[in-house]
Coordinates of C-alpha atoms in Angstrom, one line a residue:
M1 CA -9.1 16.0 24.3
T2 CA -11.5 18.6 25.6
W3 CA -13.4 21.2 23.5
K4 CA -11.3 24.0 25.0
V5 CA -8.1 22.3 23.9
L6 CA -9.5 21.8 20.4
K7 CA -10.6 25.4 20.2
H8 CA -7.2 26.6 21.4
Q9 CA -5.4 24.5 18.8
F10 CA -7.7 25.6 16.0
S11 CA -7.2 29.3 16.9
N12 CA -3.5 28.8 16.7
L13 CA -3.6 27.4 13.1
K14 CA -2.7 29.5 10.2
L15 CA -5.6 31.1 8.2
K16 CA -4.9 28.9 5.2
T17 CA -5.1 25.8 7.4
K18 CA -8.3 27.0 9.1
F19 CA -10.1 27.6 5.7
L20 CA -9.1 24.2 4.4
T21 CA -10.0 22.5 7.7
L22 CA -13.5 24.0 7.6
F23 CA -13.9 23.0 4.0
V24 CA -12.9 19.4 4.6
V25 CA -15.0 19.1 7.7
S26 CA -18.1 20.6 5.9
F27 CA -17.7 18.3 2.9
T28 CA -17.1 15.3 5.1
L29 CA -20.3 16.0 7.0
L30 CA -22.2 16.5 3.7
F31 CA -20.7 13.2 2.4
I32 CA -21.8 11.3 5.5
F33 CA -25.3 12.8 5.2
S34 CA -25.4 11.8 1.6
I35 CA -24.5 8.2 2.4
F36 CA -27.1 8.2 5.1
L37 CA -29.8 9.4 2.7
F38 CA -28.6 6.9 0.1
N39 CA -28.7 4.0 2.5
N40 CA -32.1 5.1 3.8
S41 CA -33.4 5.2 0.2
L42 CA -31.9 1.8 -0.5
N43 CA -33.5 0.3 2.6
N44 CA -36.9 1.7 1.5
Y45 CA -36.3 0.2 -1.9
N46 CA -35.5 -3.2 -0.4
K47 CA -38.7 -3.0 1.6
N48 CA -40.7 -2.3 -1.5
L49 CA -38.8 -5.1 -3.3
Y50 CA -39.7 -7.4 -0.5
G51 CA -43.3 -6.4 -0.8
V52 CA -43.3 -7.4 -4.5
L53 CA -41.6 -10.7 -3.8
K54 CA -43.8 -11.4 -0.8
T55 CA -47.0 -10.7 -2.8
T56 CA -45.8 -13.1 -5.5
L57 CA -44.8 -15.6 -2.9
D58 CA -48.2 -15.3 -1.1
L59 CA -50.1 -15.8 -4.3
S60 CA -48.1 -18.8 -5.2
T61 CA -48.1 -20.5 -1.8
N62 CA -51.8 -19.7 -1.3
N63 CA -52.6 -21.7 -4.4
I64 CA -50.3 -24.5 -3.4
E65 CA -51.7 -24.7 0.1
E66 CA -55.3 -24.5 -1.2
N67 CA -54.6 -27.6 -3.4
I68 CA -52.9 -29.4 -0.5
E69 CA -55.8 -28.5 1.8
E70 CA -58.2 -30.0 -0.7
L71 CA -56.1 -33.1 -0.9
V72 CA -56.1 -33.4 2.9
A73 CA -59.9 -33.0 2.9
S74 CA -60.2 -35.6 0.1
S75 CA -58.0 -38.0 2.0
Y76 CA -60.1 -37.6 5.1
D77 CA -63.3 -38.2 3.1
F78 CA -61.7 -41.2 1.5
I79 CA -60.6 -43.0 4.7
T80 CA -63.9 -42.3 6.4
D81 CA -66.1 -43.4 3.5
S82 CA -68.2 -46.4 4.6
D83 CA -67.6 -48.3 1.4
I84 CA -63.8 -47.9 1.7
Q85 CA -63.8 -49.1 5.3
S86 CA -66.1 -52.0 4.3
Y87 CA -63.7 -53.0 1.5
L88 CA -60.7 -52.9 3.9
K89 CA -62.5 -55.0 6.5
T90 CA -63.3 -57.6 3.9
I91 CA -59.8 -57.6 2.6
N92 CA -58.3 -57.9 6.1
E93 CA -60.7 -60.7 7.1
D94 CA -61.4 -62.7 4.0
T95 CA -58.8 -64.0 1.5
S96 CA -61.4 -65.7 -0.7
Y97 CA -63.1 -64.3 -3.7
D98 CA -64.9 -61.7 -1.6
G99 CA -61.6 -60.4 -0.5
Y100 CA -60.3 -60.3 -4.1
S101 CA -63.5 -58.6 -5.2
A102 CA -63.2 -56.0 -2.5
S103 CA -59.6 -55.2 -3.5
I104 CA -60.7 -54.7 -7.1
K105 CA -63.4 -52.2 -6.0
L106 CA -60.8 -50.5 -3.7
L107 CA -58.4 -50.1 -6.7
D108 CA -61.2 -48.5 -8.7
E109 CA -61.7 -46.0 -5.9
L110 CA -58.0 -45.3 -5.7
S111 CA -57.9 -44.8 -9.5
V112 CA -60.7 -42.2 -9.3
M113 CA -58.8 -40.3 -6.6
L114 CA -55.5 -40.6 -8.4
F115 CA -56.6 -39.1 -11.7
D116 CA -58.7 -36.5 -10.1
T117 CA -55.5 -34.3 -9.8
D118 CA -52.4 -33.9 -12.0
W119 CA -49.9 -33.7 -9.2
V120 CA -50.7 -36.9 -7.3
M121 CA -48.3 -39.6 -8.6
S122 CA -49.6 -42.6 -6.8
I123 CA -52.0 -43.7 -4.0
H124 CA -51.1 -46.7 -1.8
M125 CA -53.4 -48.6 0.6
V126 CA -51.5 -50.8 3.2
Y127 CA -53.4 -53.5 5.0
N128 CA -52.8 -57.0 6.5
N129 CA -49.2 -57.5 7.5
L130 CA -48.1 -54.4 5.5
E131 CA -49.4 -55.6 2.1
Q132 CA -50.3 -52.8 -0.3
L133 CA -52.7 -52.0 -3.0
Y134 CA -51.8 -49.0 -5.1
M135 CA -52.5 -47.1 -8.3
A136 CA -49.7 -45.1 -9.8
K137 CA -48.9 -42.9 -12.8
D138 CA -45.3 -44.2 -12.8
T139 CA -43.6 -47.4 -11.9
F140 CA -42.7 -46.5 -8.3
K141 CA -43.5 -49.0 -5.5
F142 CA -42.8 -48.6 -1.8
H143 CA -40.4 -51.2 -0.4
Q144 CA -41.3 -53.1 2.6
P145 CA -39.0 -51.3 5.1
T146 CA -40.4 -47.9 3.9
I147 CA -44.0 -49.2 4.3
Q148 CA -43.1 -50.4 7.8
L149 CA -41.6 -47.1 8.8
I150 CA -44.5 -45.0 7.5
S151 CA -47.1 -47.3 9.1
K152 CA -45.4 -47.1 12.4
K153 CA -45.2 -43.3 12.4
C154 CA -48.9 -43.1 11.3
E155 CA -49.8 -45.4 14.2
E156 CA -48.1 -43.1 16.6
L157 CA -50.0 -40.1 15.2
E158 CA -53.3 -41.9 15.7
G159 CA -55.0 -40.7 12.6
K160 CA -53.3 -37.4 12.2
I161 CA -51.5 -36.5 8.9
L162 CA -47.9 -37.5 8.4
W163 CA -45.9 -35.4 5.9
M164 CA -42.6 -36.9 4.7
D165 CA -39.8 -35.5 2.6
P166 CA -38.8 -37.3 -0.6
I167 CA -37.1 -40.6 0.1
I168 CA -34.1 -42.1 -1.8
H169 CA -34.7 -42.5 -5.5
D170 CA -37.9 -40.5 -5.4
S171 CA -38.6 -36.8 -5.6
S172 CA -42.2 -37.0 -4.3
I173 CA -43.4 -35.8 -1.0
I174 CA -45.6 -38.2 0.9
L175 CA -48.9 -37.6 2.7
A176 CA -49.8 -40.5 5.0
R177 CA -52.4 -41.2 7.6
Q178 CA -53.8 -44.2 9.5
I179 CA -57.2 -45.6 8.6
R180 CA -59.3 -46.4 11.6
D181 CA -62.7 -48.1 12.0
I182 CA -65.3 -45.5 12.7
D183 CA -68.1 -48.1 13.0
N184 CA -69.4 -47.8 16.6
L185 CA -66.3 -45.5 17.1
S186 CA -64.1 -48.6 17.8
L187 CA -61.2 -46.8 16.0
H188 CA -59.6 -50.1 15.3
P189 CA -56.7 -49.7 12.8
L190 CA -57.7 -50.9 9.3
G191 CA -54.7 -49.8 7.3
T192 CA -52.6 -46.9 6.1
L193 CA -53.2 -44.5 3.2
M194 CA -50.1 -43.1 1.5
I195 CA -50.2 -40.5 -1.3
R196 CA -47.2 -39.5 -3.3
I197 CA -47.3 -35.8 -4.5
D198 CA -45.0 -34.5 -7.3
P199 CA -44.0 -31.0 -6.1
E200 CA -43.0 -29.9 -9.6
Q201 CA -46.4 -30.9 -10.9
L202 CA -48.1 -29.3 -7.9
I203 CA -46.4 -26.0 -8.6
Q204 CA -46.7 -26.1 -12.4
S205 CA -50.4 -26.8 -12.1
M206 CA -51.0 -23.3 -10.8
D207 CA -51.4 -20.1 -12.8
N208 CA -47.9 -19.4 -14.2
E209 CA -48.3 -15.7 -13.7
N210 CA -48.1 -16.2 -10.0
I211 CA -44.9 -18.2 -10.1
N212 CA -41.5 -16.6 -10.2
N213 CA -38.8 -18.4 -12.0
H214 CA -36.7 -18.3 -8.9
F215 CA -38.9 -20.4 -6.5
M216 CA -37.9 -23.0 -4.0
M217 CA -39.8 -25.4 -1.7
M218 CA -37.8 -26.9 1.2
S219 CA -38.2 -28.5 4.5
D220 CA -35.9 -28.2 7.6
K221 CA -33.8 -31.1 6.2
K222 CA -33.6 -30.8 2.4
I223 CA -34.8 -29.1 -0.7
I224 CA -38.1 -30.5 -1.9
Y225 CA -38.4 -28.4 -5.1
N226 CA -36.0 -26.0 -6.9
H227 CA -36.9 -24.4 -10.2
N228 CA -33.2 -24.3 -11.0
D229 CA -30.0 -25.2 -9.3
E230 CA -28.6 -21.7 -8.5
L231 CA -29.0 -22.2 -4.7
S232 CA -28.4 -25.2 -2.5
Y233 CA -30.0 -26.2 0.8
K234 CA -27.0 -25.0 2.9
D235 CA -27.2 -21.6 1.3
I236 CA -30.8 -21.1 2.6
S237 CA -31.2 -23.3 5.6
R238 CA -29.6 -21.0 8.1
D239 CA -32.0 -18.2 7.2
M240 CA -35.2 -20.2 7.7
Y241 CA -35.3 -19.7 11.5
D242 CA -34.5 -16.0 11.3
D243 CA -37.3 -13.6 12.1
S244 CA -36.3 -11.2 9.4
N245 CA -38.7 -10.6 6.5
Y246 CA -36.1 -10.7 3.9
H247 CA -32.4 -11.4 3.5
I248 CA -29.6 -10.2 1.2
K249 CA -27.0 -12.9 0.9
K250 CA -23.8 -13.3 -1.1
I251 CA -23.8 -16.8 -2.6
N252 CA -21.3 -18.0 -5.1
N253 CA -20.0 -14.4 -5.5
Q254 CA -23.5 -13.1 -6.3
K255 CA -25.9 -11.3 -4.2
Y256 CA -29.4 -12.8 -3.8
F257 CA -32.6 -11.2 -2.4
L258 CA -34.5 -13.8 -0.5
A259 CA -38.1 -13.8 0.8
L260 CA -39.2 -16.8 3.0
K261 CA -42.6 -18.1 4.2
Q262 CA -43.4 -21.1 6.2
S263 CA -46.3 -23.5 5.3
K264 CA -49.2 -23.7 7.7
F265 CA -49.5 -27.5 7.1
S266 CA -46.0 -28.7 7.7
N267 CA -42.4 -27.8 8.2
W268 CA -42.1 -26.7 4.6
Y269 CA -40.6 -23.3 3.6
F270 CA -41.4 -21.5 0.4
V271 CA -38.6 -19.3 -0.9
N272 CA -38.8 -16.7 -3.6
Y273 CA -35.4 -15.1 -4.7
M274 CA -33.8 -13.0 -7.4
L275 CA -30.4 -11.7 -8.3
Y276 CA -30.1 -8.6 -6.2
D277 CA -27.4 -6.9 -8.3
E278 CA -29.5 -7.1 -11.4
V279 CA -32.4 -5.5 -9.6
V280 CA -30.4 -2.6 -8.1
K281 CA -27.8 -2.2 -10.8
D282 CA -29.3 1.1 -11.8
I283 CA -29.3 2.3 -8.2
I284 CA -25.7 1.1 -7.7
L285 CA -24.6 2.8 -11.0
S286 CA -26.3 6.0 -9.8
K287 CA -24.5 5.7 -6.5
N288 CA -21.1 5.2 -8.1
I289 CA -21.7 8.1 -10.5
M290 CA -22.8 10.2 -7.5
F291 CA -19.6 9.3 -5.6
L292 CA -17.4 10.0 -8.6
L293 CA -19.1 13.4 -9.1
Y294 CA -18.8 14.1 -5.4
I295 CA -15.0 13.3 -5.5
L296 CA -14.6 15.4 -8.6
L297 CA -16.5 18.2 -7.0
I298 CA -14.3 18.0 -3.9
I299 CA -11.2 18.2 -6.1
I300 CA -12.5 21.2 -8.0
M301 CA -13.7 22.9 -4.8
L302 CA -10.3 22.3 -3.1
M303 CA -8.5 23.9 -6.0
L304 CA -10.9 26.8 -6.1
I305 CA -10.8 27.4 -2.3
R306 CA -7.0 27.0 -2.4
W307 CA -6.8 29.6 -5.1
I308 CA -9.2 32.0 -3.2
V309 CA -7.4 31.4 0.2
L310 CA -4.0 31.9 -1.3
G311 CA -5.2 35.1 -2.9
M312 CA -6.3 36.2 0.6
I313 CA -3.5 34.8 2.7
K314 CA -0.5 35.7 0.4
P315 CA -0.8 39.5 1.0
I316 CA -1.2 38.9 4.7
E317 CA 1.9 36.6 4.9
S318 CA 3.8 39.2 2.8
L319 CA 2.7 42.0 5.2
T320 CA 3.7 39.8 8.2
K321 CA 7.2 39.3 6.8
K322 CA 7.6 43.0 6.2
M323 CA 6.4 43.7 9.8
F324 CA 9.1 41.3 11.0
I325 CA 11.7 43.2 8.9
V326 CA 10.5 46.5 10.4
E327 CA 10.8 44.9 13.9
Q328 CA 14.5 44.2 13.2
G329 CA 15.0 48.0 12.5
N330 CA 14.8 48.1 8.7
F331 CA 12.3 50.7 7.6
H332 CA 13.2 50.8 3.9
I333 CA 10.7 48.2 2.7
V334 CA 8.1 50.2 0.8
P335 CA 8.1 49.0 -2.9
P336 CA 7.9 51.5 -5.7
D337 CA 4.4 52.6 -6.7
A338 CA 3.0 50.4 -3.9
L339 CA 0.8 53.2 -2.6
N340 CA -0.9 53.9 -6.0
R341 CA -1.4 50.1 -6.6
L342 CA -2.9 49.4 -3.1
K343 CA -5.1 52.5 -2.8
S344 CA -8.0 51.0 -4.9
G345 CA -7.7 47.4 -3.6
D346 CA -9.7 45.3 -1.1
E347 CA -9.6 45.5 2.8
I348 CA -6.3 43.6 3.0
A349 CA -4.8 46.0 0.4
H350 CA -6.0 48.9 2.4
L351 CA -4.4 47.4 5.5
E352 CA -1.1 47.1 3.6
Y353 CA -1.5 50.7 2.3
D354 CA -2.0 52.0 5.8
F355 CA 1.1 50.1 7.0
Y356 CA 3.3 51.6 4.2
I357 CA 1.9 55.1 5.1
M358 CA 2.9 54.5 8.7
I359 CA 6.4 53.3 7.6
D360 CA 6.9 56.5 5.6
K361 CA 5.9 58.6 8.5
I362 CA 8.3 56.7 10.8
N363 CA 11.1 57.3 8.2
D364 CA 10.3 61.0 8.2
L365 CA 10.5 61.2 12.0
I366 CA 13.8 59.2 12.0
N367 CA 15.3 61.5 9.4
E368 CA 14.2 64.6 11.2
N369 CA 15.1 63.6 14.7
Y370 CA 18.2 61.4 14.2
K371 CA 20.8 64.3 14.2
K372 CA 18.9 66.1 17.0
Q373 CA 19.1 63.0 19.2
L374 CA 22.8 62.5 18.5
D375 CA 23.4 66.1 19.5
V376 CA 21.4 65.7 22.6
K377 CA 23.4 62.6 23.6
R378 CA 26.7 64.5 22.9
F379 CA 25.6 67.4 25.0
Q380 CA 24.6 65.0 27.8
F381 CA 28.1 63.5 27.9
K382 CA 29.7 66.9 27.9
A383 CA 27.3 68.1 30.6
L384 CA 28.1 65.1 32.8
Q385 CA 31.9 65.8 32.5
A386 CA 31.5 69.5 32.9
Q387 CA 30.5 69.0 36.5
I388 CA 34.2 69.0 37.5
N389 CA 35.1 72.6 38.6
P390 CA 37.1 74.1 35.6
H391 CA 38.5 77.2 37.6
F392 CA 41.9 75.8 38.4
L393 CA 44.4 77.5 36.4
Y394 CA 47.4 75.6 35.0
N395 CA 49.8 78.5 35.4
T396 CA 48.9 78.9 39.1
L397 CA 49.6 75.2 39.7
D398 CA 52.9 75.4 37.7
S399 CA 54.0 78.3 39.9
L400 CA 53.2 76.4 43.0
F401 CA 55.0 73.4 41.7
C402 CA 58.2 75.5 41.0
L403 CA 57.9 77.2 44.4
A404 CA 57.7 73.8 46.1
K405 CA 60.7 72.5 44.2
I406 CA 62.7 75.7 45.1
N407 CA 61.9 75.2 48.8
Q408 CA 62.7 71.4 48.4
Q409 CA 59.1 70.5 49.3
D410 CA 59.0 67.3 47.3
T411 CA 55.8 65.9 48.7
I412 CA 54.0 69.1 48.0
A413 CA 55.5 69.3 44.5
T414 CA 54.3 65.7 43.8
M415 CA 50.8 66.5 45.0
I416 CA 50.7 69.7 42.8
K417 CA 51.9 67.8 39.8
S418 CA 49.3 65.1 40.2
L419 CA 46.6 67.7 40.6
S420 CA 47.8 69.5 37.5
N421 CA 47.7 66.2 35.5
L422 CA 44.3 65.4 36.9
L423 CA 42.8 68.7 35.8
R424 CA 44.5 68.7 32.5
K425 CA 43.1 65.3 31.5
S426 CA 39.7 65.9 32.8
I427 CA 39.2 69.4 31.4
S428 CA 41.5 69.9 28.4
D429 CA 41.0 66.4 26.9
T430 CA 37.6 66.5 25.3
S431 CA 37.5 62.7 24.7
T432 CA 34.5 61.0 26.2
I433 CA 35.9 57.5 26.0
V434 CA 39.5 56.6 26.9
S435 CA 41.4 53.4 27.2
I436 CA 41.6 51.5 30.5
E437 CA 45.3 52.3 30.6
E438 CA 44.6 56.1 30.4
E439 CA 41.9 55.8 33.0
L440 CA 44.3 54.1 35.4
T441 CA 46.9 56.8 34.8
L442 CA 44.3 59.5 35.8
L443 CA 43.4 57.3 38.8
H444 CA 47.0 57.1 40.0
D445 CA 47.2 60.9 40.0
Y446 CA 44.1 61.1 42.1
I447 CA 45.4 58.4 44.5
N448 CA 48.7 60.3 45.0
I449 CA 46.7 63.4 46.1
Q450 CA 44.6 61.3 48.5
K451 CA 47.7 59.5 50.0
F452 CA 49.2 62.9 50.8
R453 CA 46.1 63.6 52.8
Y454 CA 45.5 60.3 54.6
E455 CA 49.1 58.9 54.6
E456 CA 49.3 55.4 56.0
R457 CA 45.5 55.1 56.5
L458 CA 44.9 54.6 52.8
R459 CA 46.0 51.6 50.8
V460 CA 45.1 51.0 47.2
D461 CA 46.0 47.8 45.3
I462 CA 45.5 47.7 41.5
D463 CA 45.6 44.5 39.6
V464 CA 44.2 44.7 36.0
H465 CA 44.8 42.3 33.2
A466 CA 47.1 43.6 30.5
S467 CA 44.8 42.2 27.8
I468 CA 42.0 44.8 28.6
K469 CA 44.2 47.9 29.1
Q470 CA 43.6 49.0 25.5
S471 CA 39.8 48.4 25.8
K472 CA 37.6 51.5 26.1
I473 CA 35.9 52.9 29.2
P474 CA 33.9 56.2 29.7
K475 CA 36.4 58.8 31.1
L476 CA 36.2 59.5 34.8
T477 CA 34.5 56.2 35.7
L478 CA 37.0 54.7 38.2
Q479 CA 38.0 57.9 40.0
P480 CA 34.5 58.8 41.3
I481 CA 34.0 55.3 42.6
I482 CA 37.4 55.3 44.5
E483 CA 36.5 58.8 45.8
N484 CA 33.2 57.5 47.2
A485 CA 34.9 54.5 48.7
I486 CA 37.3 56.9 50.6
N487 CA 34.6 59.4 51.6
Y488 CA 32.1 56.9 52.8
G489 CA 34.6 54.5 54.3
L490 CA 37.8 56.0 55.6
E491 CA 36.3 59.2 57.0
R492 CA 33.7 57.3 58.9
K493 CA 35.8 54.4 60.3
P494 CA 39.0 54.9 62.2
I495 CA 40.9 52.1 60.5
V496 CA 43.2 51.6 57.6
C497 CA 41.1 52.0 54.4
Q498 CA 42.0 49.0 52.1
I499 CA 40.8 49.4 48.5
E500 CA 41.3 46.7 45.9
L501 CA 40.8 47.2 42.2
Y502 CA 41.0 44.1 40.0
S503 CA 39.6 42.7 36.8
E504 CA 37.7 39.6 35.5
L505 CA 37.6 38.4 31.9
N506 CA 34.5 37.0 30.3
K507 CA 33.7 35.9 26.7
D508 CA 32.3 39.1 25.3
S509 CA 32.8 41.4 28.2
F510 CA 35.0 42.1 31.3
N511 CA 34.4 43.3 34.8
I512 CA 36.4 45.7 37.0
Y513 CA 35.8 45.4 40.7
V514 CA 36.4 48.1 43.4
K515 CA 36.3 46.5 46.8
D516 CA 36.8 48.4 50.1
N517 CA 36.6 47.5 53.8
G518 CA 34.7 50.5 54.8
C519 CA 31.4 50.9 56.7
G520 CA 29.3 49.2 54.1
M521 CA 25.9 50.4 53.0
S522 CA 22.3 49.3 53.7
E523 CA 20.1 48.3 50.7
E524 CA 18.0 51.5 51.1
F525 CA 21.2 53.6 51.0
M526 CA 22.5 51.8 47.9
E527 CA 19.2 52.3 46.1
Q528 CA 19.2 56.1 46.9
L529 CA 22.8 56.3 45.7
S530 CA 22.0 54.5 42.4
K531 CA 19.0 56.8 41.8
G532 CA 21.1 59.9 42.6
T533 CA 18.9 61.1 45.5
I534 CA 22.1 61.3 47.7
K535 CA 24.5 63.8 46.5
P536 CA 28.1 62.5 46.4
K537 CA 31.0 64.3 48.0
G538 CA 34.2 65.3 46.3
S539 CA 34.2 65.7 42.5
G540 CA 30.4 65.8 42.3
I541 CA 30.2 63.0 39.7
G542 CA 27.6 60.7 41.2
I543 CA 27.1 57.0 40.8
K544 CA 23.9 57.8 38.8
N545 CA 25.8 59.8 36.3
I546 CA 28.4 57.1 35.8
N547 CA 25.7 54.5 35.3
A548 CA 23.8 56.7 32.9
R549 CA 26.9 57.2 30.7
I550 CA 27.5 53.5 30.5
H551 CA 23.9 52.8 29.7
N552 CA 23.9 55.5 26.9
L553 CA 27.0 54.0 25.3
Y554 CA 26.5 50.3 25.6
G555 CA 23.0 49.6 26.7
T556 CA 21.3 48.5 30.0
N557 CA 23.1 45.1 30.1
Y558 CA 26.2 47.0 31.2
G559 CA 26.8 49.4 34.1
L560 CA 27.4 49.4 37.8
F561 CA 26.4 46.6 40.2
F562 CA 26.7 46.8 44.0
K563 CA 27.2 44.3 46.7
S564 CA 27.6 45.7 50.3
V565 CA 27.5 44.3 53.8
L566 CA 26.9 46.9 56.6
N567 CA 30.0 47.4 58.8
E568 CA 32.1 45.1 56.5
G569 CA 32.6 46.9 53.2
T570 CA 31.3 47.4 49.7
T571 CA 32.1 45.9 46.3
V572 CA 31.3 47.8 43.1
K573 CA 31.3 45.8 39.8
I574 CA 31.8 47.7 36.6
K575 CA 30.6 45.6 33.6
L576 CA 31.9 46.7 30.2
P577 CA 32.1 45.2 26.7
Y578 CA 35.2 44.6 24.7
T579 CA 35.5 47.5 22.2
F580 CA 37.8 48.3 19.3
D581 CA 40.1 51.2 18.8
T582 CA 39.4 51.9 15.2
E583 CA 42.8 53.5 14.7
S584 CA 45.0 50.9 16.3
G585 CA 42.8 47.9 15.7
V586 CA 43.4 46.7 19.3
V587 CA 40.6 45.3 21.4

């Protein structure tokens, strides 16, 4: 949907809908912006929180790794010590008293190293066919398969340190390295040093202020140390290989904030975590309160704007309805005291005030001019009918009629009688509208006169439905049309003039057709005839006058319609509505 289509649809909305739409869009944008600001603030808070946890984690792990680094250095010093190497050589080569004495001395050295730290649980020295000497703070002893496994791995590392996760039935981590003869740099294997480290003692031996109660130490295979059992290995393991500085995870229906760091000595990971919801509960509460206040504000603003908009729109809608009533022709819509009430109102009230003033002026014009317009219309009708020459005198015609009868001139007598009837109905009868039946009677008198003149050259057939004979028609409508058909047809074409007059019934109207076989008319001639630019012959009542009378009485949907073909003839259609005779009640 393009911008132009949206703009067009918006412009077609009602004012009330436009105001509400603008309000909703504005508050929606404000709401989105508020969410953006809140999320941005929350992200900044998370970064600061990570900084705190990371600092704590760094302090803790730095102490741990310093202790481990010291242990690694001590182990190196221990295995490279000349006395230790001499004792091992003696033990490996001599099983006599010298070997036993060397083992006692070696145990003394192991004891010194063991009790030098609190978090070393035992130290084992493996020699000769995987036999071991050890000093321990507990009763733990490596089994032969474990010794064999560790010794083999240390042999593969060629003197490098081996770190091992806690084994079955033991929670200690293991530091192991191969002891090699450094005399003359022969590097001949002398044995294997294995040190068991208690991770809990290692961590608790540090300054407690640097240790968070939610601290974990884990490898890529299992948890080495966990201060409590809130989290498991599977909850954390997938995040150890992520490059993110921190994670917010939902575990056991609770959110945790995690900070991870990898050890520089081994594949260990240190994890510091806390319950996220407890940390941000005040922020979440503030967010929820803000959203509730925002929704409440929206509801209040909607009600307020609706009240304001309805106060603005209601007078406009009322004014629009009154304009529609005026459009239907009803001008009596001004309420009492409306002008006094609206005169001191706002712009919309002034608009309604001006509208009522305009309606009052229109009513005054209608009242002043209505009768004048009726008189003008009546004079127009009489002027149109008065175009027939009124100078024939009935007594002269009566005298001629009697003279024709005395002389037995029946044809002349008939023509004079028809002429007398024609003049009497057209002049003496002041009615402007007559029935179809009366109009046909007048037409018969006119045709009788014309037949006396043209004899066999004129034929007129009349076929009108009886159902419309009582319907009304402007007087002297049919006679001028027949007269024009004779004048423009018969006189210009030396053939028998055939005129047909018939009717056609419709739902709310009827048509009367006058069809002749005369010369026909061109389109230009018909247009001039309709406009009255060509003066008709005979009675002088032109086609334009007939059409004007019908339009004045019934409207422009009714009137005369022409269809003509040059040299073939013309058909005139007279379209009229069904009308009632109020006296007889007949259509």
